[in-house]
Amino acid sequence: MVENINNETDIIQRLLKNNNFSAIKTNLSYINRLFPHLGTNAKILLLCHIPENIFIESENHCEEQSSALDVTGSPLLHSFGNDSFNITISSPKKNWLKREEKYKPISKQTAITILNLFNEEIASDENWTLPIFALCDVKNGEIQDILLGVHHDSCWFITYKITLLPMKSLTSIQTGCNELLVQHLKECSESKDKTEITITSTYELCGISSEMYDWREESKLYFEGYLKIEIISNDLCFTPSLRGPSNYLLVEIVSGSPNSPLFDLWQQILLLKKYLSILEEYRKKDSSSRYSIMPLTFPSDFSTPYSEDESVITTKLNCLLNGDDSMGIDEKISENPAGDMNTYEIKLIDFIKELPKRENLDFTDRLWKIVRGVGNYNKMTDCIYTVFESITENNYKPQLNDMDKTRFAKMVSELENENGKVSLIAGSSSLELIIDMGLENISRDYMYLLSNMNVMEAYGLRKIFNYVLTDKFKIQDYRTKLLNLAQIHISLEFLQLIQTHFNCRCDTTYSILECALKKYLDSIFNYDELTENTIYTLNIPTPREIITEVIKTAPSSWMCTLSTEQSIQKLTTINYYSRFPIFPQNITNSDTCRKNHEEDEMYHVTTSSITYFKHY
């Protein structure tokens, strides 16, 4: 492998010697869009200029003598021609990678010369696998050849020509499908029955793909999510057929977005993770301490998103112990919030809003909501001591669910059986109680959401929620359960985004939730990722109900791929229509989007001709 890389480098350096442009091994968003057959994020060798200032306009190249660039007899001349062209493009939406803006074009004539040199050099080199593309200078005119390329595989020598054409209206695209086939057959001189047809319709329904962001400069925190449906069919028709060979729904979400209705639950997961880290560090120090019980303190940089003044926390706790929940504690819900809704109206968001007053709230839920606002461990211990003091001295009986298996509930039960004798609350005991009841609180929240969506029987969810922790507080057990809840949370984030943008039956969206649960409960989750804003993806077959509605709208992009193979040659033509340009605006000299007189929706047009020549 090292030898192959060195060989590639030697060839590149030798062929580009004395040239004022670069050869970059990279992957390009527009190559991925136009040529999926090259593979996902395919690496290519790009010939281009890279100025120091990426916003500098590329210099006008002088026309060179045609005799020095004679490519007569080469397949490149047949594929590329020798024209100069132009187009007008707008960029209301960035549809490319930011780094692609710094790649500046070279002249078309220079590109052809260098590609021919590369072709001669690598024609017999079996180790060379990279497709080679040259980014070409676009001139004023109606048509622009923006990319030229060559590629060798085991069977074929392949040339690429990618061209920008004037924008077309949606109506003309819808009615002009057959013209694409007619033009293709003229170029290959074959009959229709020997032509393979592939239509790719893409519907971007929400946001911009995470792949289009430069995360070194932008924060994932406010990533709004991304929804895309791609449908592949073999019928030469603008509206895709439901009988197509494949389709998929791609969903992208980010964990910990403050714009998500589930944000509060994620905040609690992160807070519990902080507590577990503090406890783990304390145990490491305590095991080597000369004290019988080492005091626990929170680190100086500790913070909680629920922080409140200690006097407010004291007041809330006293109100709770006096039977008054009015100090910031919500009342119970009296009836099912979805009782009067039909199957299209019930959404996850409705149940999220009811979490603060779900019907099975008990004392530990309310105590957790108070104590999580404490910023230091002494106050946390005081709160726990106050509760047990009220139980033992004032005969206070906290309202606990019959199925409450928290450590706190167990201690209360022991107090009743041991005539009011409370164990010493020292060391990390208070923190362990708080972690335990906090984890149980959010477990009940997630269980409430999933139960109302009829998926509790799926993928071992009951096993996760019914897991009873051992008498000894094992940090790893709590981490495992916290990770399970994080996996469930991510799955619910997918459902929330989908329900925001699709109005379909609950059983349809719940089936998507089951797919998400299956993927993420079976996946290896990184515990450290719980502190980061991580982007997660879900790629599943699109439910038929969603496809039926989506295809009634115009796609974000539509690509027609026609391929005809003969004995020693094969021709593939690609026509790619997109609402937004796929090449950076600063390399195409584009201006604002043009409309026709009827204000019909306009699409940017990119075509490609791929010619295959069989090796002899």
Coordinates of C-alpha atoms in Angstrom, one line a residue:
M1 CA 0.0 0.0 0.0
V2 CA 2.8 2.4 0.9
E3 CA 4.6 1.6 -2.4
N4 CA 1.4 2.4 -4.3
I5 CA 1.0 5.7 -2.6
N6 CA 4.6 6.7 -3.3
N7 CA 4.1 5.7 -6.9
E8 CA 1.0 7.9 -7.2
T9 CA 2.9 10.8 -5.7
D10 CA 5.9 10.3 -8.1
I11 CA 3.6 10.3 -11.1
I12 CA 1.7 13.4 -10.0
Q13 CA 4.9 15.4 -9.2
R14 CA 6.5 14.4 -12.5
L15 CA 3.4 15.3 -14.7
L16 CA 2.7 18.6 -12.9
K17 CA 6.2 19.8 -12.9
N18 CA 6.4 23.5 -13.9
N19 CA 2.6 23.8 -13.8
N20 CA 1.1 26.5 -11.6
F21 CA -1.8 24.4 -10.3
S22 CA -2.2 21.5 -7.8
A23 CA -3.4 17.9 -7.7
I24 CA -5.5 17.2 -4.6
K25 CA -6.6 13.8 -3.4
T26 CA -10.1 14.5 -2.1
N27 CA -13.8 13.8 -2.2
L28 CA -16.3 16.2 -3.6
S29 CA -20.0 16.7 -2.9
Y30 CA -20.9 17.1 -6.6
I31 CA -19.0 14.0 -7.6
N32 CA -21.0 12.1 -5.0
R33 CA -24.3 13.5 -6.3
L34 CA -23.6 12.9 -10.0
F35 CA -21.6 9.6 -9.9
P36 CA -22.9 7.3 -7.1
H37 CA -21.4 4.4 -9.0
L38 CA -18.0 5.5 -7.8
G39 CA -19.0 4.8 -4.2
T40 CA -19.9 6.7 -1.1
N41 CA -17.5 9.7 -0.6
A42 CA -15.3 8.3 -3.4
K43 CA -11.7 9.7 -3.4
I44 CA -10.6 11.3 -6.6
L45 CA -7.6 13.3 -7.9
L46 CA -8.6 16.9 -8.6
L47 CA -6.5 19.1 -10.8
C48 CA -7.2 22.8 -9.9
H49 CA -5.7 26.1 -8.6
I50 CA -5.7 26.8 -4.9
P51 CA -5.1 30.5 -4.3
E52 CA -4.0 31.8 -0.9
N53 CA -7.2 33.8 -0.7
I54 CA -10.1 31.5 -1.5
F55 CA -12.3 34.5 -2.5
I56 CA -9.9 35.7 -5.2
E57 CA -11.4 35.4 -8.6
S58 CA -9.4 33.1 -10.8
E59 CA -7.3 34.8 -13.4
N60 CA -8.2 34.8 -17.1
H61 CA -6.0 32.4 -19.0
C62 CA -4.7 33.4 -22.4
E63 CA -5.7 31.2 -25.2
E64 CA -2.9 28.8 -26.0
Q65 CA -1.9 27.5 -29.4
S66 CA -4.1 24.7 -30.5
S67 CA -1.2 22.8 -32.1
A68 CA 0.4 22.4 -28.7
L69 CA -2.8 20.8 -27.4
D70 CA -3.7 18.5 -30.3
V71 CA -5.6 15.5 -28.9
T72 CA -6.5 14.0 -32.3
G73 CA -7.1 10.3 -32.0
S74 CA -7.6 10.4 -28.3
P75 CA -11.0 9.4 -26.8
L76 CA -10.8 12.7 -24.8
L77 CA -11.5 14.7 -28.0
H78 CA -14.5 12.5 -28.8
S79 CA -15.9 12.9 -25.3
F80 CA -15.1 16.5 -24.4
G81 CA -15.2 18.4 -27.7
N82 CA -13.6 21.8 -27.7
D83 CA -16.2 24.5 -26.8
S84 CA -16.4 27.3 -24.3
F85 CA -19.6 28.0 -22.5
N86 CA -21.4 30.0 -19.7
I87 CA -24.4 29.8 -17.4
T88 CA -26.2 31.9 -14.7
I89 CA -26.6 30.3 -11.3
S90 CA -27.7 31.5 -7.9
S91 CA -26.9 30.2 -4.4
P92 CA -29.7 30.9 -1.9
K93 CA -28.6 27.6 -0.2
K94 CA -25.1 26.3 0.2
N95 CA -25.2 22.9 -1.5
W96 CA -21.5 22.1 -1.3
L97 CA -18.7 21.7 1.1
K98 CA -17.0 24.9 2.3
R99 CA -13.6 23.6 1.4
E100 CA -14.7 23.2 -2.3
E101 CA -14.9 27.0 -2.6
K102 CA -11.1 27.2 -2.5
Y103 CA -10.6 24.9 -5.5
K104 CA -10.2 27.2 -8.5
P105 CA -10.5 26.1 -12.2
I106 CA -7.8 25.8 -14.8
S107 CA -8.3 26.4 -18.5
K108 CA -10.1 23.7 -20.4
Q109 CA -7.3 23.3 -22.9
T110 CA -4.7 22.8 -20.2
A111 CA -7.0 20.3 -18.5
I112 CA -7.3 18.2 -21.7
T113 CA -3.5 18.3 -22.1
I114 CA -2.8 17.2 -18.6
L115 CA -5.5 14.5 -18.6
N116 CA -4.0 13.1 -21.8
L117 CA -0.6 12.9 -20.1
F118 CA -2.1 11.2 -17.1
N119 CA -3.9 8.8 -19.3
E120 CA -0.7 7.8 -21.1
E121 CA 1.1 7.4 -17.8
I122 CA -1.4 5.3 -16.0
A123 CA -2.9 3.3 -18.9
S124 CA -0.8 0.2 -18.1
D125 CA -0.5 0.9 -14.3
E126 CA -2.8 -1.7 -12.6
N127 CA -2.1 -0.1 -9.2
W128 CA -3.6 3.3 -10.2
T129 CA -7.3 3.3 -9.1
L130 CA -8.1 7.0 -8.6
P131 CA -10.4 8.8 -11.0
I132 CA -8.8 12.0 -12.2
F133 CA -10.9 15.2 -12.7
A134 CA -9.9 18.7 -13.8
L135 CA -11.9 21.7 -12.7
C136 CA -12.3 23.8 -15.8
D137 CA -12.5 27.5 -16.3
V138 CA -16.0 28.6 -17.4
K139 CA -16.4 31.3 -20.1
N140 CA -19.3 33.5 -21.1
G141 CA -21.8 31.6 -23.1
E142 CA -24.9 29.4 -22.8
I143 CA -23.1 26.2 -21.9
Q144 CA -20.1 25.5 -19.6
D145 CA -17.9 22.4 -19.4
I146 CA -16.9 22.6 -15.7
L147 CA -15.3 19.2 -15.1
L148 CA -13.4 16.7 -17.3
G149 CA -12.2 13.4 -16.1
V150 CA -10.5 10.1 -16.9
H151 CA -10.6 6.7 -15.1
H152 CA -9.3 3.2 -15.7
D153 CA -10.8 0.0 -14.2
S154 CA -10.1 -3.6 -15.1
C155 CA -12.3 -3.6 -18.2
W156 CA -12.7 0.0 -19.3
F157 CA -11.0 3.3 -20.1
I158 CA -13.6 5.9 -19.0
T159 CA -13.9 9.6 -19.8
Y160 CA -16.2 12.1 -18.1
K161 CA -17.5 15.4 -19.3
I162 CA -19.7 17.5 -16.9
T163 CA -21.5 20.5 -18.3
L164 CA -23.7 23.3 -16.9
L165 CA -26.7 24.3 -19.0
P166 CA -29.1 27.2 -18.7
M167 CA -31.8 26.8 -16.1
K168 CA -35.1 25.0 -17.0
S169 CA -38.6 25.4 -15.7
L170 CA -40.2 22.7 -13.7
T171 CA -42.9 22.3 -16.4
S172 CA -40.4 21.8 -19.2
I173 CA -38.6 19.2 -17.2
Q174 CA -41.8 17.3 -16.4
T175 CA -42.8 17.2 -20.0
G176 CA -39.4 16.6 -21.5
C177 CA -38.5 13.2 -20.1
N178 CA -38.8 11.4 -23.4
E179 CA -36.5 14.0 -25.1
L180 CA -33.7 12.8 -22.8
L181 CA -34.0 9.3 -24.1
V182 CA -34.2 10.5 -27.7
Q183 CA -31.1 12.5 -27.4
H184 CA -29.2 9.6 -25.7
L185 CA -30.2 7.2 -28.4
K186 CA -28.9 9.6 -31.1
E187 CA -25.5 9.7 -29.4
C188 CA -25.2 5.9 -29.1
S189 CA -27.1 4.8 -32.2
E190 CA -28.9 2.0 -30.4
S191 CA -32.5 1.0 -29.7
K192 CA -34.5 1.9 -26.6
D193 CA -34.8 -1.7 -25.4
K194 CA -31.0 -1.9 -25.0
T195 CA -30.9 1.2 -22.7
E196 CA -30.9 0.9 -18.9
I197 CA -33.0 3.7 -17.2
T198 CA -32.4 4.8 -13.6
I199 CA -34.4 7.8 -12.2
T200 CA -33.3 9.2 -8.8
S201 CA -35.8 11.6 -7.2
T202 CA -34.6 13.3 -4.0
Y203 CA -36.8 15.2 -1.6
E204 CA -35.0 17.3 1.0
L205 CA -37.8 18.0 3.5
C206 CA -35.9 19.7 6.4
G207 CA -32.6 21.4 6.9
I208 CA -29.3 20.9 5.2
S209 CA -27.2 17.6 5.4
S210 CA -24.6 17.6 8.2
E211 CA -22.1 16.7 5.5
M212 CA -22.4 20.3 4.1
Y213 CA -21.2 21.9 7.3
D214 CA -17.7 22.7 8.3
W215 CA -17.9 21.7 12.0
R216 CA -14.6 23.3 12.7
E217 CA -16.3 26.7 12.3
E218 CA -19.9 26.0 13.2
S219 CA -21.5 24.6 16.3
K220 CA -23.5 21.4 16.2
L221 CA -25.6 22.7 19.1
Y222 CA -28.0 24.5 16.7
F223 CA -28.1 21.9 13.9
E224 CA -31.8 21.8 13.0
G225 CA -31.9 18.3 11.8
Y226 CA -32.1 16.9 8.3
L227 CA -34.8 14.8 6.5
K228 CA -34.3 13.4 3.0
I229 CA -36.2 10.8 1.0
E230 CA -34.6 9.3 -2.1
I231 CA -36.6 7.2 -4.5
I232 CA -35.0 5.2 -7.3
S233 CA -37.2 3.9 -10.2
N234 CA -36.7 2.5 -13.7
D235 CA -39.6 4.3 -15.3
L236 CA -38.8 7.3 -17.5
C237 CA -41.3 9.6 -15.7
F238 CA -40.8 12.7 -13.6
T239 CA -43.1 11.5 -10.8
P240 CA -41.5 8.4 -9.3
S241 CA -43.4 5.1 -9.3
L242 CA -44.3 3.4 -6.0
R243 CA -43.1 0.2 -7.6
G244 CA -39.5 1.5 -7.8
P245 CA -36.7 -0.9 -6.8
S246 CA -35.6 1.1 -3.8
N247 CA -36.2 4.1 -1.6
Y248 CA -34.9 5.2 1.7
L249 CA -35.6 7.8 4.4
L250 CA -32.5 9.5 5.8
V251 CA -32.9 11.3 9.2
E252 CA -30.2 13.3 11.0
I253 CA -30.5 14.7 14.5
V254 CA -28.1 16.2 17.0
S255 CA -28.1 15.3 20.7
G256 CA -28.5 18.1 23.2
S257 CA -30.1 20.7 20.9
P258 CA -31.8 23.4 23.0
N259 CA -34.4 23.7 20.2
S260 CA -35.6 20.1 20.8
P261 CA -38.7 19.5 23.0
L262 CA -36.7 16.6 24.5
F263 CA -33.9 18.9 25.6
D264 CA -34.9 18.8 29.3
L265 CA -34.6 15.1 29.4
W266 CA -31.1 15.2 27.8
Q267 CA -30.1 17.8 30.4
Q268 CA -31.0 15.4 33.1
I269 CA -29.0 12.6 31.5
L270 CA -25.9 14.9 31.4
L271 CA -26.4 16.0 35.0
L272 CA -26.6 12.4 36.2
K273 CA -23.4 11.7 34.2
K274 CA -21.7 14.5 36.1
Y275 CA -22.9 13.0 39.4
L276 CA -21.5 9.6 38.4
S277 CA -18.1 11.1 37.5
I278 CA -18.0 13.0 40.8
L279 CA -18.8 9.7 42.7
E280 CA -16.2 7.7 40.8
E281 CA -13.5 10.3 41.5
Y282 CA -14.5 10.4 45.2
R283 CA -14.2 6.6 45.5
K284 CA -10.7 6.6 43.9
K285 CA -9.6 9.1 46.5
D286 CA -11.5 7.5 49.4
S287 CA -9.9 4.1 48.8
S288 CA -6.5 5.6 49.5
S289 CA -7.5 8.0 52.2
R290 CA -6.4 7.6 55.8
Y291 CA -9.8 8.8 57.0
S292 CA -12.5 6.2 57.8
I293 CA -15.0 8.3 55.9
M294 CA -13.6 10.9 53.6
P295 CA -15.8 14.0 53.0
L296 CA -17.2 14.5 49.5
T297 CA -17.2 17.8 47.8
F298 CA -18.3 19.0 44.3
P299 CA -15.5 20.3 42.0
S300 CA -15.1 24.1 41.8
D301 CA -16.3 24.1 38.2
F302 CA -19.5 22.1 38.9
S303 CA -22.7 23.6 37.5
T304 CA -26.3 22.4 37.1
P305 CA -28.7 23.7 34.5
Y306 CA -31.4 23.8 37.2
S307 CA -29.4 25.9 39.6
E308 CA -31.4 27.9 42.2
D309 CA -30.6 29.9 45.3
E310 CA -30.3 27.8 48.4
S311 CA -33.1 29.8 50.1
V312 CA -35.5 28.9 47.2
I313 CA -34.5 25.2 47.5
T314 CA -35.1 25.3 51.2
T315 CA -38.5 26.8 50.8
K316 CA -39.5 24.3 48.1
L317 CA -38.4 21.4 50.2
N318 CA -40.3 22.7 53.3
C319 CA -43.4 23.1 51.2
L320 CA -43.1 19.5 49.9
L321 CA -42.7 18.2 53.4
N322 CA -45.7 20.2 54.5
G323 CA -47.9 18.7 51.8
D324 CA -47.9 21.8 49.5
D325 CA -46.6 21.2 46.0
S326 CA -47.4 24.7 44.7
M327 CA -43.8 25.9 44.9
G328 CA -42.9 25.1 41.3
I329 CA -44.2 21.5 41.4
D330 CA -46.9 20.8 38.8
E331 CA -50.2 19.2 39.6
K332 CA -51.1 15.8 38.3
I333 CA -52.9 15.4 35.0
S334 CA -56.5 14.5 35.4
E335 CA -57.1 12.7 32.1
N336 CA -55.4 11.3 29.1
P337 CA -54.1 14.3 27.0
A338 CA -54.7 12.3 23.8
G339 CA -58.2 11.1 24.7
D340 CA -60.0 13.4 22.3
M341 CA -57.4 13.2 19.5
N342 CA -57.6 11.1 16.4
T343 CA -54.7 9.0 15.1
Y344 CA -53.3 11.8 13.0
E345 CA -53.3 14.4 15.8
I346 CA -51.5 12.4 18.5
K347 CA -47.9 13.5 18.6
L348 CA -44.9 12.8 20.8
I349 CA -44.8 16.5 21.6
D350 CA -48.2 16.2 23.3
F351 CA -46.9 13.6 25.8
I352 CA -43.7 15.5 26.4
K353 CA -45.7 18.5 27.5
E354 CA -47.5 16.3 30.0
L355 CA -44.3 14.8 31.6
P356 CA -44.2 17.4 34.5
K357 CA -47.6 16.2 35.6
R358 CA -47.8 12.5 34.5
E359 CA -50.1 10.5 36.6
N360 CA -47.6 8.3 38.4
L361 CA -45.5 11.1 40.0
D362 CA -44.5 10.3 43.5
F363 CA -42.4 11.8 46.3
T364 CA -39.0 10.8 44.8
D365 CA -40.0 12.6 41.5
R366 CA -40.7 15.8 43.3
L367 CA -37.7 15.6 45.6
W368 CA -35.4 15.0 42.5
K369 CA -36.8 18.2 40.8
I370 CA -35.9 20.2 43.9
V371 CA -32.4 18.7 44.8
R372 CA -31.1 18.8 41.2
G373 CA -30.9 22.6 41.6
V374 CA -28.3 22.3 44.4
G375 CA -24.8 23.6 43.5
N376 CA -22.8 22.1 46.4
Y377 CA -22.7 18.8 48.2
N378 CA -23.2 20.1 51.7
K379 CA -26.6 21.5 50.8
M380 CA -27.6 18.3 49.0
T381 CA -26.8 16.3 52.2
D382 CA -28.7 18.9 54.3
C383 CA -31.8 18.3 52.0
I384 CA -31.6 14.5 52.4
Y385 CA -31.1 14.8 56.2
T386 CA -34.1 17.2 56.4
V387 CA -36.3 14.7 54.7
F388 CA -35.3 11.8 56.9
E389 CA -35.6 14.0 60.0
S390 CA -39.1 14.9 59.0
I391 CA -39.9 11.2 58.6
T392 CA -38.4 10.1 61.9
E393 CA -39.4 13.0 64.1
N394 CA -42.5 14.5 62.5
N395 CA -44.0 11.2 61.4
Y396 CA -44.0 12.4 57.8
K397 CA -45.0 9.7 55.3
P398 CA -43.9 10.4 51.8
Q399 CA -46.2 9.3 49.0
L400 CA -44.4 6.5 47.2
N401 CA -45.6 4.3 44.3
D402 CA -46.1 0.7 45.2
M403 CA -43.6 -0.3 42.6
D404 CA -41.0 2.3 43.7
K405 CA -37.7 0.4 44.0
T406 CA -35.4 3.4 44.6
R407 CA -32.9 3.3 47.3
F408 CA -34.8 6.0 49.0
A409 CA -38.0 4.0 49.1
K410 CA -36.1 1.0 50.5
M411 CA -34.6 3.2 53.3
V412 CA -38.1 4.6 54.1
S413 CA -39.4 1.0 54.4
E414 CA -36.5 0.1 56.7
L415 CA -37.3 3.1 58.9
E416 CA -40.9 1.9 59.3
N417 CA -39.6 -1.6 60.3
E418 CA -36.8 -0.4 62.7
N419 CA -38.8 2.1 64.8
G420 CA -37.4 5.2 63.2
K421 CA -33.7 4.5 63.3
V422 CA -32.0 6.1 60.3
S423 CA -28.6 5.0 59.0
L424 CA -25.7 7.5 59.1
I425 CA -25.8 9.8 56.0
A426 CA -22.1 10.3 55.4
G427 CA -19.5 10.1 52.7
S428 CA -21.2 9.6 49.3
S429 CA -24.5 8.3 50.6
S430 CA -26.6 11.4 49.8
L431 CA -25.2 11.5 46.2
E432 CA -25.9 7.9 45.7
L433 CA -29.5 8.4 46.8
I434 CA -29.9 11.4 44.4
I435 CA -28.4 9.6 41.4
D436 CA -30.6 6.6 42.1
M437 CA -33.9 8.7 42.3
G438 CA -32.9 10.9 39.4
L439 CA -32.2 7.9 37.2
E440 CA -35.6 6.4 38.2
N441 CA -37.3 9.7 37.5
I442 CA -36.2 10.0 33.9
S443 CA -36.7 6.2 33.5
R444 CA -40.4 6.8 34.3
D445 CA -40.5 9.7 31.9
Y446 CA -39.2 7.6 29.0
M447 CA -41.5 4.8 30.0
Y448 CA -44.4 7.1 30.0
L449 CA -43.6 8.3 26.5
L450 CA -43.0 4.9 25.1
S451 CA -46.1 3.4 26.8
N452 CA -48.3 5.9 25.1
M453 CA -46.8 5.0 21.8
N454 CA -47.4 1.2 22.2
V455 CA -43.8 0.2 21.8
M456 CA -43.0 -1.0 25.3
E457 CA -42.9 -4.6 24.1
A458 CA -40.3 -3.9 21.4
Y459 CA -36.6 -4.7 21.7
G460 CA -36.4 -5.6 25.4
L461 CA -37.6 -2.2 26.7
R462 CA -39.3 -3.7 29.7
K463 CA -36.1 -5.4 30.6
I464 CA -34.3 -2.1 30.6
F465 CA -36.9 -0.3 32.7
N466 CA -37.6 -3.2 35.1
Y467 CA -33.9 -3.8 35.8
V468 CA -33.5 -3.7 39.6
L469 CA -30.1 -2.4 40.8
T470 CA -28.2 -4.4 43.5
D471 CA -27.9 -3.4 47.1
K472 CA -24.3 -2.3 46.5
F473 CA -24.1 0.9 44.4
K474 CA -22.1 -0.2 41.4
I475 CA -21.2 2.8 39.2
Q476 CA -20.9 0.7 36.0
D477 CA -24.5 -0.6 36.5
Y478 CA -25.8 3.0 36.6
R479 CA -23.7 4.0 33.6
T480 CA -25.1 1.1 31.6
K481 CA -28.7 2.1 32.4
L482 CA -27.9 5.8 31.7
L483 CA -26.5 4.7 28.3
N484 CA -29.7 2.7 27.6
L485 CA -31.8 5.8 28.3
A486 CA -29.6 7.9 26.0
Q487 CA -30.1 5.3 23.2
I488 CA -33.9 5.6 23.8
H489 CA -33.6 9.4 23.8
I490 CA -31.9 9.5 20.4
S491 CA -34.6 7.2 19.0
L492 CA -37.3 9.6 20.3
E493 CA -35.4 12.6 18.7
F494 CA -35.8 10.9 15.3
L495 CA -39.5 10.4 15.9
Q496 CA -40.0 14.0 17.0
L497 CA -38.3 15.4 13.9
I498 CA -40.3 13.1 11.6
Q499 CA -43.7 14.0 13.3
T500 CA -42.9 17.7 13.0
H501 CA -42.7 17.4 9.2
F502 CA -45.0 14.5 8.3
N503 CA -48.7 14.3 9.1
C504 CA -49.4 10.6 9.0
R505 CA -50.9 7.8 11.0
C506 CA -49.4 7.0 14.4
D507 CA -48.7 3.4 13.4
T508 CA -46.6 4.7 10.5
T509 CA -44.4 6.9 12.7
Y510 CA -44.2 4.4 15.5
S511 CA -42.9 1.8 13.0
I512 CA -40.1 4.3 12.3
L513 CA -39.5 4.6 16.1
E514 CA -39.2 0.8 16.4
C515 CA -36.5 0.9 13.6
A516 CA -34.6 3.6 15.5
L517 CA -34.8 1.6 18.8
K518 CA -33.6 -1.5 17.1
K519 CA -30.6 0.2 15.6
Y520 CA -29.5 2.2 18.6
L521 CA -30.3 -0.3 21.4
D522 CA -28.2 -2.8 19.4
S523 CA -25.4 -0.4 18.8
I524 CA -22.3 0.2 20.9
F525 CA -22.8 3.6 22.4
N526 CA -19.8 5.7 23.6
Y527 CA -20.4 6.9 27.1
D528 CA -18.1 9.9 26.6
E529 CA -20.4 11.1 23.7
L530 CA -23.0 12.0 26.3
T531 CA -21.1 15.3 26.9
E532 CA -20.9 16.3 23.3
N533 CA -23.4 17.4 20.6
T534 CA -23.2 14.3 18.4
I535 CA -25.0 13.9 15.1
Y536 CA -26.8 10.6 14.7
T537 CA -28.3 9.2 11.5
L538 CA -31.1 6.8 10.7
N539 CA -31.4 5.3 7.2
I540 CA -34.5 3.1 6.7
P541 CA -37.0 2.2 3.9
T542 CA -39.6 4.9 3.6
P543 CA -43.1 3.9 4.7
R544 CA -45.5 3.8 1.7
E545 CA -47.9 6.3 3.3
I546 CA -45.1 8.9 3.5
I547 CA -44.0 8.2 -0.1
T548 CA -47.5 8.6 -1.4
E549 CA -47.7 12.1 0.0
V550 CA -44.2 13.2 -0.8
I551 CA -44.3 12.4 -4.5
K552 CA -47.2 14.9 -4.9
T553 CA -44.6 17.6 -4.5
A554 CA -41.7 18.6 -6.7
P555 CA -38.4 17.0 -5.8
S556 CA -35.4 19.0 -4.6
S557 CA -33.4 17.2 -7.3
W558 CA -34.1 14.8 -10.1
M559 CA -31.5 12.7 -11.9
C560 CA -32.0 10.7 -15.1
T561 CA -29.3 8.2 -15.8
L562 CA -29.4 6.4 -19.2
S563 CA -26.8 3.7 -20.1
T564 CA -26.4 1.8 -23.3
E565 CA -23.6 -0.8 -23.8
Q566 CA -22.3 -2.0 -27.1
S567 CA -19.6 -4.6 -27.8
I568 CA -16.6 -2.4 -27.2
Q569 CA -18.1 0.8 -26.0
K570 CA -20.7 2.0 -23.4
L571 CA -22.3 5.4 -23.1
T572 CA -24.0 6.8 -20.0
T573 CA -25.7 10.2 -20.0
I574 CA -26.8 11.9 -16.9
N575 CA -29.2 14.8 -16.6
Y576 CA -29.3 16.3 -13.1
Y577 CA -31.9 19.0 -12.2
S578 CA -31.7 20.7 -8.8
R579 CA -33.4 23.6 -7.1
F580 CA -30.1 24.8 -5.9
P581 CA -26.7 24.8 -7.6
I582 CA -24.4 22.0 -6.7
F583 CA -21.1 23.8 -7.6
P584 CA -19.7 26.7 -5.5
Q585 CA -21.0 30.0 -6.8
N586 CA -17.6 31.6 -6.7
I587 CA -16.2 29.2 -9.4
T588 CA -19.2 29.4 -11.8
N589 CA -19.5 33.2 -12.2
S590 CA -23.2 32.9 -11.4
D591 CA -25.7 35.6 -10.7
T592 CA -29.2 35.5 -9.2
C593 CA -31.8 32.8 -10.0
R594 CA -33.8 33.5 -13.1
K595 CA -37.6 33.1 -13.5
N596 CA -39.6 32.8 -16.7
H597 CA -42.6 34.9 -17.4
E598 CA -45.0 32.5 -15.7
E599 CA -42.9 32.6 -12.5
D600 CA -42.6 28.8 -12.9
E601 CA -40.1 27.1 -10.5
M602 CA -36.7 27.0 -12.1
Y603 CA -34.1 24.2 -11.8
H604 CA -30.3 24.3 -12.3
V605 CA -29.2 21.9 -15.0
T606 CA -26.0 19.7 -14.9
T607 CA -25.4 17.1 -17.5
S608 CA -22.7 14.5 -17.8
S609 CA -21.5 12.2 -20.5
I610 CA -19.6 9.1 -19.5
T611 CA -18.0 7.2 -22.3
Y612 CA -16.5 3.7 -21.7
F613 CA -13.9 2.2 -24.1
K614 CA -13.1 -1.5 -23.6
H615 CA -9.5 -2.4 -23.1
Y616 CA -8.0 -4.5 -25.9

